[in-house]
mmCIF file of C-alpha atoms and ligand atoms in Angstrom:
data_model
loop_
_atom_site.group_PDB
_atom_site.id
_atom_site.type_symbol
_atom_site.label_atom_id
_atom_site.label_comp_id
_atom_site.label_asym_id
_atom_site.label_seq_id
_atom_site.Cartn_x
_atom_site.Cartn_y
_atom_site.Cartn_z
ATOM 1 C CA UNK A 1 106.215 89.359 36.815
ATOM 2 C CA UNK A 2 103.742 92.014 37.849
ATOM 3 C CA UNK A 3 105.349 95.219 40.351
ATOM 4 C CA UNK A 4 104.371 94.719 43.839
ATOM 5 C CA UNK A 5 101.936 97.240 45.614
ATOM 6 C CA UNK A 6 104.003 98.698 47.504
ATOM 7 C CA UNK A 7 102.891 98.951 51.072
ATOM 8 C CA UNK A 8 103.391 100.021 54.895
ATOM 9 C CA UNK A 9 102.868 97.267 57.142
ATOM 10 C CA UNK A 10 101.816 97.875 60.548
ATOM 11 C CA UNK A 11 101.785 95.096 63.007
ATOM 12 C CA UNK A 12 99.299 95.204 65.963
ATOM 13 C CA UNK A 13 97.446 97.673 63.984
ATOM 14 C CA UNK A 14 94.397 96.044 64.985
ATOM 15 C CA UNK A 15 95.091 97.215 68.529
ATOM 16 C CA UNK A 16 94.219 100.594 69.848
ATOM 17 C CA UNK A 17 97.159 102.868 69.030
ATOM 18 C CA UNK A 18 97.168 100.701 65.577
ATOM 19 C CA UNK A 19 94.066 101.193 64.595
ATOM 20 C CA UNK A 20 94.159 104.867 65.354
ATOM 21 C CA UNK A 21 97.581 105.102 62.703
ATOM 22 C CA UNK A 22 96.257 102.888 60.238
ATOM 23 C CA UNK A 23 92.872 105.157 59.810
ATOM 24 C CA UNK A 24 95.709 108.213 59.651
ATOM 25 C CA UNK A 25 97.621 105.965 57.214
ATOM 26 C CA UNK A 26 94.644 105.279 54.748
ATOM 27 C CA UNK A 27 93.593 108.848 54.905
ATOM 28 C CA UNK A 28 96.980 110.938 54.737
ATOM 29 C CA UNK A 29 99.734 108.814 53.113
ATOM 30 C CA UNK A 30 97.784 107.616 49.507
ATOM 31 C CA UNK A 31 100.917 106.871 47.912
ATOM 32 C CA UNK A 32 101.119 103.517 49.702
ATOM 33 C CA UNK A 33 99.151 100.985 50.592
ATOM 34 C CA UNK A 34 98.585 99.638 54.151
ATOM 35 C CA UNK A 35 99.137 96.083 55.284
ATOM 36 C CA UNK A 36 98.535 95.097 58.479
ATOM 37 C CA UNK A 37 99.466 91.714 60.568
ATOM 38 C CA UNK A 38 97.533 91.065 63.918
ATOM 39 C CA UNK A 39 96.613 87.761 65.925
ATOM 40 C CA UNK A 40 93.649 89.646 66.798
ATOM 41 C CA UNK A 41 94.183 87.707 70.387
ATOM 42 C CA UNK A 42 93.954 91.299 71.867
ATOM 43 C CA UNK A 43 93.116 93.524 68.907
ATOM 44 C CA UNK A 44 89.920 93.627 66.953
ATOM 45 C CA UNK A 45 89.327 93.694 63.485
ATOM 46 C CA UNK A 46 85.990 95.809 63.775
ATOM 47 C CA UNK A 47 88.365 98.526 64.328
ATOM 48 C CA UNK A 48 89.832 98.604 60.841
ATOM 49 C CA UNK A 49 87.695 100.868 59.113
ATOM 50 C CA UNK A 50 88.821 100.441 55.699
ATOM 51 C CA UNK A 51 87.929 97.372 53.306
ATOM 52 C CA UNK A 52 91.487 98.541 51.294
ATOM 53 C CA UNK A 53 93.633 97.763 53.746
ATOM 54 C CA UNK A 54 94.779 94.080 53.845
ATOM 55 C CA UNK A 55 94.675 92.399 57.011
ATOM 56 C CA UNK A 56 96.924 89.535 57.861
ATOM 57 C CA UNK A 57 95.404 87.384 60.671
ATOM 58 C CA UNK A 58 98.956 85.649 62.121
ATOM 59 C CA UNK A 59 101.710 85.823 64.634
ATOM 60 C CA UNK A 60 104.589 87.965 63.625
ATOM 61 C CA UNK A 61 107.042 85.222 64.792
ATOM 62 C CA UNK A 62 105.514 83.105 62.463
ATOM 63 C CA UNK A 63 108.259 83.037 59.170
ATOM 64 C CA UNK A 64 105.310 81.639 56.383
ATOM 65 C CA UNK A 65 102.880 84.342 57.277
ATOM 66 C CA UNK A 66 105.706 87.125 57.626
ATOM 67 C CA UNK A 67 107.584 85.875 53.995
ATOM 68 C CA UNK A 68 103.815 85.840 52.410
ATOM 69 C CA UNK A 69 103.765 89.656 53.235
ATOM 70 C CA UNK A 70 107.113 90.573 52.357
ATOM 71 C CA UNK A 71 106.412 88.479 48.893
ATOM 72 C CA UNK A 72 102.893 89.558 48.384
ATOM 73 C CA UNK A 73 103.701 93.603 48.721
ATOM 74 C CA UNK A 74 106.695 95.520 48.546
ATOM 75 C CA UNK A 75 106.630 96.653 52.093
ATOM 76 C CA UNK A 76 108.752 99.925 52.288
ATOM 77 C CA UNK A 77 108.262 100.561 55.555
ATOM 78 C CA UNK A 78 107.276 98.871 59.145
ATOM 79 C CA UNK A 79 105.383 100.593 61.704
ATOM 80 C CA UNK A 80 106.110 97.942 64.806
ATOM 81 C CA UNK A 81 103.404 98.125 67.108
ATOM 82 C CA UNK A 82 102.128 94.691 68.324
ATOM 83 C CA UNK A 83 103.255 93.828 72.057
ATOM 84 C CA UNK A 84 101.718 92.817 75.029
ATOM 85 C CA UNK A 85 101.240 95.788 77.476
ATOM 86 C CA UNK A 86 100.381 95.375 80.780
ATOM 87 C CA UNK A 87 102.903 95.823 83.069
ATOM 88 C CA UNK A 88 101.228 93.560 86.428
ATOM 89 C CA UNK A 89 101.022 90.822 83.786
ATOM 90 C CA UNK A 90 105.027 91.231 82.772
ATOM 91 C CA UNK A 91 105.786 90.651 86.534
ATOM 92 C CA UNK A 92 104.550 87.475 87.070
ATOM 93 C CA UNK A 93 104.748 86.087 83.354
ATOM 94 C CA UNK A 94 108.304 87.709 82.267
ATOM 95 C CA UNK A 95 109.113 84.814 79.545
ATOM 96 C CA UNK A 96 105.596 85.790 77.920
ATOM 97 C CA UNK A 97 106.839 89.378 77.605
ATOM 98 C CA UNK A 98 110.573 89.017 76.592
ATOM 99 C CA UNK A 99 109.212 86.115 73.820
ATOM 100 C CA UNK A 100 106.257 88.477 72.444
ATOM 101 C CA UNK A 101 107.614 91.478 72.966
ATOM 102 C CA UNK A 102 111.969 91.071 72.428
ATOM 103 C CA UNK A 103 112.062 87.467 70.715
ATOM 104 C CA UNK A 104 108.955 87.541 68.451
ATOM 105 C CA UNK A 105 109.853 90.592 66.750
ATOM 106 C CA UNK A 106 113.041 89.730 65.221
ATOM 107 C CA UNK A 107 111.042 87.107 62.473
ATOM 108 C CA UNK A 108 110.000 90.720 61.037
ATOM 109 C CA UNK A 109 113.344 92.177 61.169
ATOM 110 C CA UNK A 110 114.902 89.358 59.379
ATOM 111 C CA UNK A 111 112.085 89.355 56.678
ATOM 112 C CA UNK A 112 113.204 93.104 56.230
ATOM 113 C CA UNK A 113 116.765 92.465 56.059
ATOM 114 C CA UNK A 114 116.451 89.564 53.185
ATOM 115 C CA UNK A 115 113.625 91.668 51.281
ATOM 116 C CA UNK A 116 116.015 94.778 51.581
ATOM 117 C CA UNK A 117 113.379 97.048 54.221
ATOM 118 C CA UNK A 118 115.161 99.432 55.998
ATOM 119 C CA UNK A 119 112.372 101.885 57.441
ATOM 120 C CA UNK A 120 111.013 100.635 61.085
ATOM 121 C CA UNK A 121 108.923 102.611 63.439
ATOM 122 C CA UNK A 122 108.580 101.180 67.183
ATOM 123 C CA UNK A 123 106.187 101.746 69.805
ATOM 124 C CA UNK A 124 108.392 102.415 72.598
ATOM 125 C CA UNK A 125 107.812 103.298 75.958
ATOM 126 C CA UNK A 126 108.434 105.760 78.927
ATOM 127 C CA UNK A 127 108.660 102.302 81.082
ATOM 128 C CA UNK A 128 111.918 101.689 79.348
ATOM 129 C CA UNK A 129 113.310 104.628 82.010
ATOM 130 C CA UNK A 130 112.374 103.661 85.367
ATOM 131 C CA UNK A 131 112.431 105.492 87.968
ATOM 132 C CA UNK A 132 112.947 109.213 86.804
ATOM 133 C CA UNK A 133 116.282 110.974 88.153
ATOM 134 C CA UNK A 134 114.906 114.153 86.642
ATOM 135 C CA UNK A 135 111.946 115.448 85.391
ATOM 136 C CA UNK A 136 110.772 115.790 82.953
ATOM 137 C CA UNK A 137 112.224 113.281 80.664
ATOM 138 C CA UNK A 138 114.612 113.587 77.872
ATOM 139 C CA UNK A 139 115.465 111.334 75.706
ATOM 140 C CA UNK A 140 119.112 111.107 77.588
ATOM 141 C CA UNK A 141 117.631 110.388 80.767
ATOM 142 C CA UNK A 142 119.238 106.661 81.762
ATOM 143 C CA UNK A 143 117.095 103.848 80.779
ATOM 144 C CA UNK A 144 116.706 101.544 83.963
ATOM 145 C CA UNK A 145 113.553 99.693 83.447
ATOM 146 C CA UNK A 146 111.671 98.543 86.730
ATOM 147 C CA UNK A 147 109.523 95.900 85.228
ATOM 148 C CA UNK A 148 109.780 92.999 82.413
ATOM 149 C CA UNK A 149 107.660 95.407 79.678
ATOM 150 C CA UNK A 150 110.179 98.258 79.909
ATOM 151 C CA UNK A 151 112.921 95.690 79.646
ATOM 152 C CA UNK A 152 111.391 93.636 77.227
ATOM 153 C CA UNK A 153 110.989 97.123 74.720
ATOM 154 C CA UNK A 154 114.872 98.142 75.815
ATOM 155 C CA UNK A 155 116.147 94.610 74.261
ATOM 156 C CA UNK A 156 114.724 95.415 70.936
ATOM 157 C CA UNK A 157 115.778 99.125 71.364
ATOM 158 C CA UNK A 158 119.312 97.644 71.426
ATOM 159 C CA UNK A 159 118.637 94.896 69.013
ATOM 160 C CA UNK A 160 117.433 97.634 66.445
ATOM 161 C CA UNK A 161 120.413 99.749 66.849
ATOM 162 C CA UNK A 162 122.907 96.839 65.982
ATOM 163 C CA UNK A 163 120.584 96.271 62.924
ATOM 164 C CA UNK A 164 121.788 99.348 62.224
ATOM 165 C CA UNK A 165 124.977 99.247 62.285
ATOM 166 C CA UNK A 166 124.964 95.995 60.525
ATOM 167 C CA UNK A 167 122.873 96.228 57.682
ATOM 168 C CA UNK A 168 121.638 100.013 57.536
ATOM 169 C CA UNK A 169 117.966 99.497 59.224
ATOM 170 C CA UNK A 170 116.839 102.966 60.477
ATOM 171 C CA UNK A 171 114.264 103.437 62.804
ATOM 172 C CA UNK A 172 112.636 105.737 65.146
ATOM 173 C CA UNK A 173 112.162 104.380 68.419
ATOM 174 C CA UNK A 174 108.875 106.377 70.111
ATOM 175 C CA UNK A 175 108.712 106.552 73.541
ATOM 176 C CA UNK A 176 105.048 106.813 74.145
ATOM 177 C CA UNK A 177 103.700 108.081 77.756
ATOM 178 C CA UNK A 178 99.747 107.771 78.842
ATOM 179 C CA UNK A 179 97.952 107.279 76.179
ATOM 180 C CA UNK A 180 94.886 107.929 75.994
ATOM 181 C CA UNK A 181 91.508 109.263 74.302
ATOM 182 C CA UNK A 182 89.708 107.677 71.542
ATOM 183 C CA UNK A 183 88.951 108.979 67.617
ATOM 184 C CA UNK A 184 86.414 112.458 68.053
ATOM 185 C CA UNK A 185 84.195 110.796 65.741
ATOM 186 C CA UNK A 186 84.139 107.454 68.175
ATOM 187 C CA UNK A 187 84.009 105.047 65.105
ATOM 188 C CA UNK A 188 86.969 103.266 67.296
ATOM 189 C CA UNK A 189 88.269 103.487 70.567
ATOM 190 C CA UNK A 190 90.294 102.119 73.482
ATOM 191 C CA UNK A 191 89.122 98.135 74.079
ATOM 192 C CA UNK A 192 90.904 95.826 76.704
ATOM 193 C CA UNK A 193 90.031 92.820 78.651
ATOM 194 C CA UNK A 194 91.090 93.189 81.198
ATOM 195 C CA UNK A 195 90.946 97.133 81.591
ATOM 196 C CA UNK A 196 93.926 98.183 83.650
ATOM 197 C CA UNK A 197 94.301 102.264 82.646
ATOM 198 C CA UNK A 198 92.948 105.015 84.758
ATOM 199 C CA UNK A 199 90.751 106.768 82.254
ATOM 200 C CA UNK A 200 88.552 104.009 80.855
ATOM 201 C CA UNK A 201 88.576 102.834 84.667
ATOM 202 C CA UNK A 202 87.220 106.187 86.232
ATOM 203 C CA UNK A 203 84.447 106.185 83.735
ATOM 204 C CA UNK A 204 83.415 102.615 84.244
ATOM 205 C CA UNK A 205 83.072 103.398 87.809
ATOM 206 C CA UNK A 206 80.932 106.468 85.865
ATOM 207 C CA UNK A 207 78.865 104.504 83.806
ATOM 208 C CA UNK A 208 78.298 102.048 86.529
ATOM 209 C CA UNK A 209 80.570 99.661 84.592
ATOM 210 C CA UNK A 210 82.381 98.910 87.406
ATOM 211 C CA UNK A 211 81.322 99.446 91.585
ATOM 212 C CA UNK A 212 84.330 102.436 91.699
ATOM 213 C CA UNK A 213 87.823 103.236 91.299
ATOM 214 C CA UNK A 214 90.552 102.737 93.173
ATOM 215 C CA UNK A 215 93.080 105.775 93.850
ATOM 216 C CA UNK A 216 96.643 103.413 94.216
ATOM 217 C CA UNK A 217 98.076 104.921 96.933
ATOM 218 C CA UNK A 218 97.410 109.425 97.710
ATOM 219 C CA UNK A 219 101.004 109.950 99.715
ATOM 220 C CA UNK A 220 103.510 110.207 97.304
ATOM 221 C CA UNK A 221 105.733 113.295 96.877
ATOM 222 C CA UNK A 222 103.511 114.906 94.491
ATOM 223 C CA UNK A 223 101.358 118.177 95.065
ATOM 224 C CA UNK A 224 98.302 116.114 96.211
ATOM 225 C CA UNK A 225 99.755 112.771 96.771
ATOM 226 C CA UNK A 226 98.688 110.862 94.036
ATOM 227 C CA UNK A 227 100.459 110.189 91.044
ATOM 228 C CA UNK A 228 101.177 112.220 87.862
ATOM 229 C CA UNK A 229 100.982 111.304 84.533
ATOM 230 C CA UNK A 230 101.689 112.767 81.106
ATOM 231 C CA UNK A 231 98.291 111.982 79.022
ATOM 232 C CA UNK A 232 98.745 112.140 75.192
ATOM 233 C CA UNK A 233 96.129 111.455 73.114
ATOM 234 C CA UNK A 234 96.124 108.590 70.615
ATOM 235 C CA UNK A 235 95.057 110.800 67.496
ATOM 236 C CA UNK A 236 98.572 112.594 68.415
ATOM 237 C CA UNK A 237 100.513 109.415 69.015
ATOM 238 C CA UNK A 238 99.242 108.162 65.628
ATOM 239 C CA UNK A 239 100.250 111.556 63.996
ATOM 240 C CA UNK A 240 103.617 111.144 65.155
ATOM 241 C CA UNK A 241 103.846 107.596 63.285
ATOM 242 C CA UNK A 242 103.072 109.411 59.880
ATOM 243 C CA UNK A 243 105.716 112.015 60.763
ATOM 244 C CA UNK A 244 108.405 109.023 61.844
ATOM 245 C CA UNK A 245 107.489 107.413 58.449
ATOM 246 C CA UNK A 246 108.258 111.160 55.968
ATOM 247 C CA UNK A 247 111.774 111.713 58.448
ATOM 248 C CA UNK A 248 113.189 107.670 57.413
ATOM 249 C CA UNK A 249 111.802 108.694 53.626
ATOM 250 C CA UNK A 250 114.069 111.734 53.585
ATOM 251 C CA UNK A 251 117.224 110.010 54.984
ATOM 252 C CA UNK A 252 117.119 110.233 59.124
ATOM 253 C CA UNK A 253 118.886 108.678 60.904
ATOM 254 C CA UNK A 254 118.318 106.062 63.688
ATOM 255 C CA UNK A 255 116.431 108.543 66.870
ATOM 256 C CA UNK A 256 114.738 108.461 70.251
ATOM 257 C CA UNK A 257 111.600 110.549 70.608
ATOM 258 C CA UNK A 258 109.498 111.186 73.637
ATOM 259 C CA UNK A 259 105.922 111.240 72.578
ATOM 260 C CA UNK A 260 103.767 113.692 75.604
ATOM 261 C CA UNK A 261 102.395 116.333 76.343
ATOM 262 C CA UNK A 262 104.811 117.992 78.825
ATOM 263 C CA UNK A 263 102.014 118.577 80.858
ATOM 264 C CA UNK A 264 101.652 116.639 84.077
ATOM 265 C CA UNK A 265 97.992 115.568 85.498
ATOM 266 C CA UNK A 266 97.755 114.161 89.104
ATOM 267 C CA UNK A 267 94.614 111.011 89.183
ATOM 268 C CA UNK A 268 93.073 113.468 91.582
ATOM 269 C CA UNK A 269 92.925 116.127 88.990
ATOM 270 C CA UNK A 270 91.721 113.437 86.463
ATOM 271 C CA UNK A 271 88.947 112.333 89.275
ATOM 272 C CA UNK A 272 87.450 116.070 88.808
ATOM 273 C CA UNK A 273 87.879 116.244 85.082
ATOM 274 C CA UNK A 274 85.886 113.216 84.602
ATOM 275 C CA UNK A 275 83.427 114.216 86.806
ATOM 276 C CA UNK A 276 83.214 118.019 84.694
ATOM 277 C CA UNK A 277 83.084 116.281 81.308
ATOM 278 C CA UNK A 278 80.441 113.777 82.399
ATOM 279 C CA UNK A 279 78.366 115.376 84.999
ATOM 280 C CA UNK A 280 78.661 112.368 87.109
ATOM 281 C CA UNK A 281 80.407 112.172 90.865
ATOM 282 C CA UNK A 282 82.608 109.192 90.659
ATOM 283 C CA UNK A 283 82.621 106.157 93.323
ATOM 284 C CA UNK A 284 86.358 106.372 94.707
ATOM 285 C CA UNK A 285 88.009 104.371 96.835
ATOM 286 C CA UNK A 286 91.935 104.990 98.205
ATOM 287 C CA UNK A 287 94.492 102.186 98.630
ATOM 288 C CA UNK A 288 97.793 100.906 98.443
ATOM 289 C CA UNK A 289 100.233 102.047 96.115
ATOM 290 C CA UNK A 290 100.852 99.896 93.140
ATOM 291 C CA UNK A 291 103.768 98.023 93.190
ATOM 292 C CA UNK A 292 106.129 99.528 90.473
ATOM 293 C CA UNK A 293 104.276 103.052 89.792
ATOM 294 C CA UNK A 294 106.969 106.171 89.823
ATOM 295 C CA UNK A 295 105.258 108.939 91.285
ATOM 296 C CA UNK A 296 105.884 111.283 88.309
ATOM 297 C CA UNK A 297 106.541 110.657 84.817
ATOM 298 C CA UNK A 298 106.029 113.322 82.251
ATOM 299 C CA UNK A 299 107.835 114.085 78.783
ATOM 300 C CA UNK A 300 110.388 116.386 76.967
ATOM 301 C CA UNK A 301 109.062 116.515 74.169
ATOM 302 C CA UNK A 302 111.090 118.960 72.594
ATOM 303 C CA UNK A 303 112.928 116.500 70.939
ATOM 304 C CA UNK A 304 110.276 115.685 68.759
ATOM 305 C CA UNK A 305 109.445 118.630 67.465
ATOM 306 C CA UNK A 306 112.735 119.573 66.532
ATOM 307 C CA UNK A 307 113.405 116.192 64.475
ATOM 308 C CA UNK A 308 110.196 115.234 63.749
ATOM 309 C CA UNK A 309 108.215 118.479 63.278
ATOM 310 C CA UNK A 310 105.301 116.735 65.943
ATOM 311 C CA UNK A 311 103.920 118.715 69.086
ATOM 312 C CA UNK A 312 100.722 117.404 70.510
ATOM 313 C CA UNK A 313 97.464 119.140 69.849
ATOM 314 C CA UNK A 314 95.294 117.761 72.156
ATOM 315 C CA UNK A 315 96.995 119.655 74.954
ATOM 316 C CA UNK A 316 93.325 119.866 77.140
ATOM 317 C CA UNK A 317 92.724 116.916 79.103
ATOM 318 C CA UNK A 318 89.382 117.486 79.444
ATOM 319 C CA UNK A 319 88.857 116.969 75.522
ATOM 320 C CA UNK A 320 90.979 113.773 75.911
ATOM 321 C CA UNK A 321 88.885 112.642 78.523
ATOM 322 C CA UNK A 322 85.398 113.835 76.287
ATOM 323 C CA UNK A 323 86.760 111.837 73.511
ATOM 324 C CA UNK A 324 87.184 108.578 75.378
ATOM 325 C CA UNK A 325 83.069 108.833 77.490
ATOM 326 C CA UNK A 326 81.979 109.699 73.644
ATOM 327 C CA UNK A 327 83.615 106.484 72.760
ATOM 328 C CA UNK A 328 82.258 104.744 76.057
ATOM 329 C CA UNK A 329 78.796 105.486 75.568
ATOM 330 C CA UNK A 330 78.614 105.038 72.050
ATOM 331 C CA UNK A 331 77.397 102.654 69.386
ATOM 332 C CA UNK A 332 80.764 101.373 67.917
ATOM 333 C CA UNK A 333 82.185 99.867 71.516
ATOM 334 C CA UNK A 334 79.264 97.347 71.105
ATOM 335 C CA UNK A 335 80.327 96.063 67.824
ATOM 336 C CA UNK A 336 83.800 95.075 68.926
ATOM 337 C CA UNK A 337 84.208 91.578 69.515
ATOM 338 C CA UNK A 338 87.288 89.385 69.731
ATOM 339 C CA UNK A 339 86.164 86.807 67.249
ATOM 340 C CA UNK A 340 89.110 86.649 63.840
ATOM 341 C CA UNK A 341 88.090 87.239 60.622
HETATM 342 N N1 LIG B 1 95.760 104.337 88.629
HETATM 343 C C1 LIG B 1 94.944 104.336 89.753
HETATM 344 N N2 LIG B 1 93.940 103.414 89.790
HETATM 345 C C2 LIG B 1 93.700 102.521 88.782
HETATM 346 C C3 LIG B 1 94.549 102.546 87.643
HETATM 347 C C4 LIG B 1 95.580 103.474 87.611
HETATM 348 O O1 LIG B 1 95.103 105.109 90.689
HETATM 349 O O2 LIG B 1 92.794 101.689 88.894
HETATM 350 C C5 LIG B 1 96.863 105.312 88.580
HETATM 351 C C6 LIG B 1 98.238 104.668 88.475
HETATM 352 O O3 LIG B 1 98.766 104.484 89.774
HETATM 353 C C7 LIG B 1 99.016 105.692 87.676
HETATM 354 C C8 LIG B 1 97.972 106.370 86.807
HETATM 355 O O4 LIG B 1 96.708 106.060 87.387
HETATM 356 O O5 LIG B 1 99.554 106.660 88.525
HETATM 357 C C9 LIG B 1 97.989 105.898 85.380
HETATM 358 O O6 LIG B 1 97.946 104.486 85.375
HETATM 359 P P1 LIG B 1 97.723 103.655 84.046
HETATM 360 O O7 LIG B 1 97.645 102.219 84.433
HETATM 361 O O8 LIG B 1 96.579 104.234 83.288
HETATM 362 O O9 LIG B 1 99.027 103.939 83.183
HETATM 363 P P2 LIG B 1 100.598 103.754 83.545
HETATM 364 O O10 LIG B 1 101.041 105.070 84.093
HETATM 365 O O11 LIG B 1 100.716 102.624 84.503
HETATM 366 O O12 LIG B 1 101.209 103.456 82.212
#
């Protein structure tokens, strides 16, 4: 029987932080190929650059399209991205979330327990803490989720560990914060429908996209009232996949890592960097708080440096920001459509 390629897969990589790693994947780690699995019900497959890497158009909870990748390549490692994300949506549709998000991923984890995979990189979250007791956030801090997607990314946090224990899966569970930006080069970028993140939505309201932006809520116990963020660009986040993938080839162990800056950014200080990096006022508009937003959240991320060797370069919002109105207001947006290939 001919060897198997052997191959990363990378589910959701269709998606924005996915497509980001998989274009870091094809480029930096040659010694493997790249497989990726995607409904492409909120992903697109414009934004897979390369014609090499094999794209698997399919629910990950569906056993014949997971067992056709794990017996057409020999996948060596999982980089577990696809989820639903927003958080409004998790509220009022819970079972969507915990079946998606908790139930749907364990088809993958059996395929990598019968075809002996024991690598798995997930795309946690800073939602699985809650409310912060302290700040900023280590990877200790107590994990109280306040919403349906933190909870939903907790189960399989948990699930993963007994893996672990029980048949030597090791994984490294990243705990992503805002992020944000696009690729410099704007081939692909940041797509949703419906938009629901503060950068994209100030420079709508820029672009004349949208009427304005609203400011949830400007009297929280914060320097100017409004709510701070830690904003970590996705060519960073993506970076810290490749690391998470050379620490499981040498051996680690099962970890938490925060991925941020450290740096905290109120959405009034975004409102004027916007405004410097395009030269445009922006229509705001203040209102209520929205239900379930802590007023601070911003990473350790010590941790990840010292276990992972990662520390965020794009430590300038403004560039983050420049990277994601390049993206905006350039050709490649256009092209992305949600039709399946
Ligand atoms: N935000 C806002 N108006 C919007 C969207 C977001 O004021 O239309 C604020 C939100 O309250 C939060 C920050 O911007 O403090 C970042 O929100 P986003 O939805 O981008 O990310 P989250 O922090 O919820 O993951």
């Amino acid at each position: 029987m001919p060897r198997k390629e052997k191959a990363v897969l990378v589910t959701g990589g269709a998606g924005y932080i996915g497509s980001h790693t998989v274009r870091q994947l094809v480029e930096h780690h040659r010694d493997c190929g790249v497989v990726v699995l995607d409904t492409l019900e909120r992903g697109h497959a414009e934004s897979i650059l390369d014609p090499e890497v094999k794209l698997f158009t399919g629910d990950m909870a569906d056993q014949e399209v997971v067992e056709e990748v794990f017996t057409t390549f020999q996948i060596e490692a999982v980089i577990h991205f696809a989820a639903y994300t927003y958080v409004g949506e998790s509220v009022t549709e819970p079972l969507k979330y915990y079946r998606n998000n908790t139930a749907a991923p364990l088809t993958i984890l059996e395929a990598m327990q019968r075809h002996g995979c024991k690598q798995f990189i997930f795309s946690s979250t800073a939602a699985t803490y809650g409310n912060p007791v302290a700040t900023p956030i280590t990877e200790e801090h107590p994990q109280q989720p306040i919403n349906p997607y933190g909870a939903s990314k907790l189960m399989l946090e948990q699930i993963i560990r007994d893996c672990e224990s029980a048949w030597g899966l090791r994984a490294v569970f990243l705990r992503y914060f805002n992020a944000s930006g696009c690729a410099p080069d704007a081939a692909i970028g940041e797509d949703h429908d419906p938009e629901t993140h503060l950068i994209p939505l100030i420079l709508m309201a820029i672009s004349g996209e949208r009427e304005n932006i609203t400011v949830f809520g400007e009297n929280y116990e914060t320097p100017d009232g409004t709510c701070v963020r830690d904003y970590i660009h996705v060519l960073d986040l993506a970076n810290a996949h490749l690391k998470a993938l050379d620490y499981l080839d040498k051996g680690g162990a099962t970890v938490a890592c925060n991925l941020g800056t450290g740096k905290g950014v109120s959405v009034r200080e975004m409102l004027a960097i916007a405004e410097a990096v395009t030269g445009t006022k922006v229509p705001v508009v203040y209102g209520e708080r929205r239900p379930g937003d802590p007023a601070e959240l911003v990473a350790d991320p010590a941790r990840a440096k010292a276990i992972l060797g990662w520390e965020a370069e794009y430590t300038d919002v403004t560039e983050i920001v420049a990277t994601a109105w390049k993206w905006m207001t350039g050709p490649a947006k256009g092209r992305y459509t949600n039709v399946k290939r």
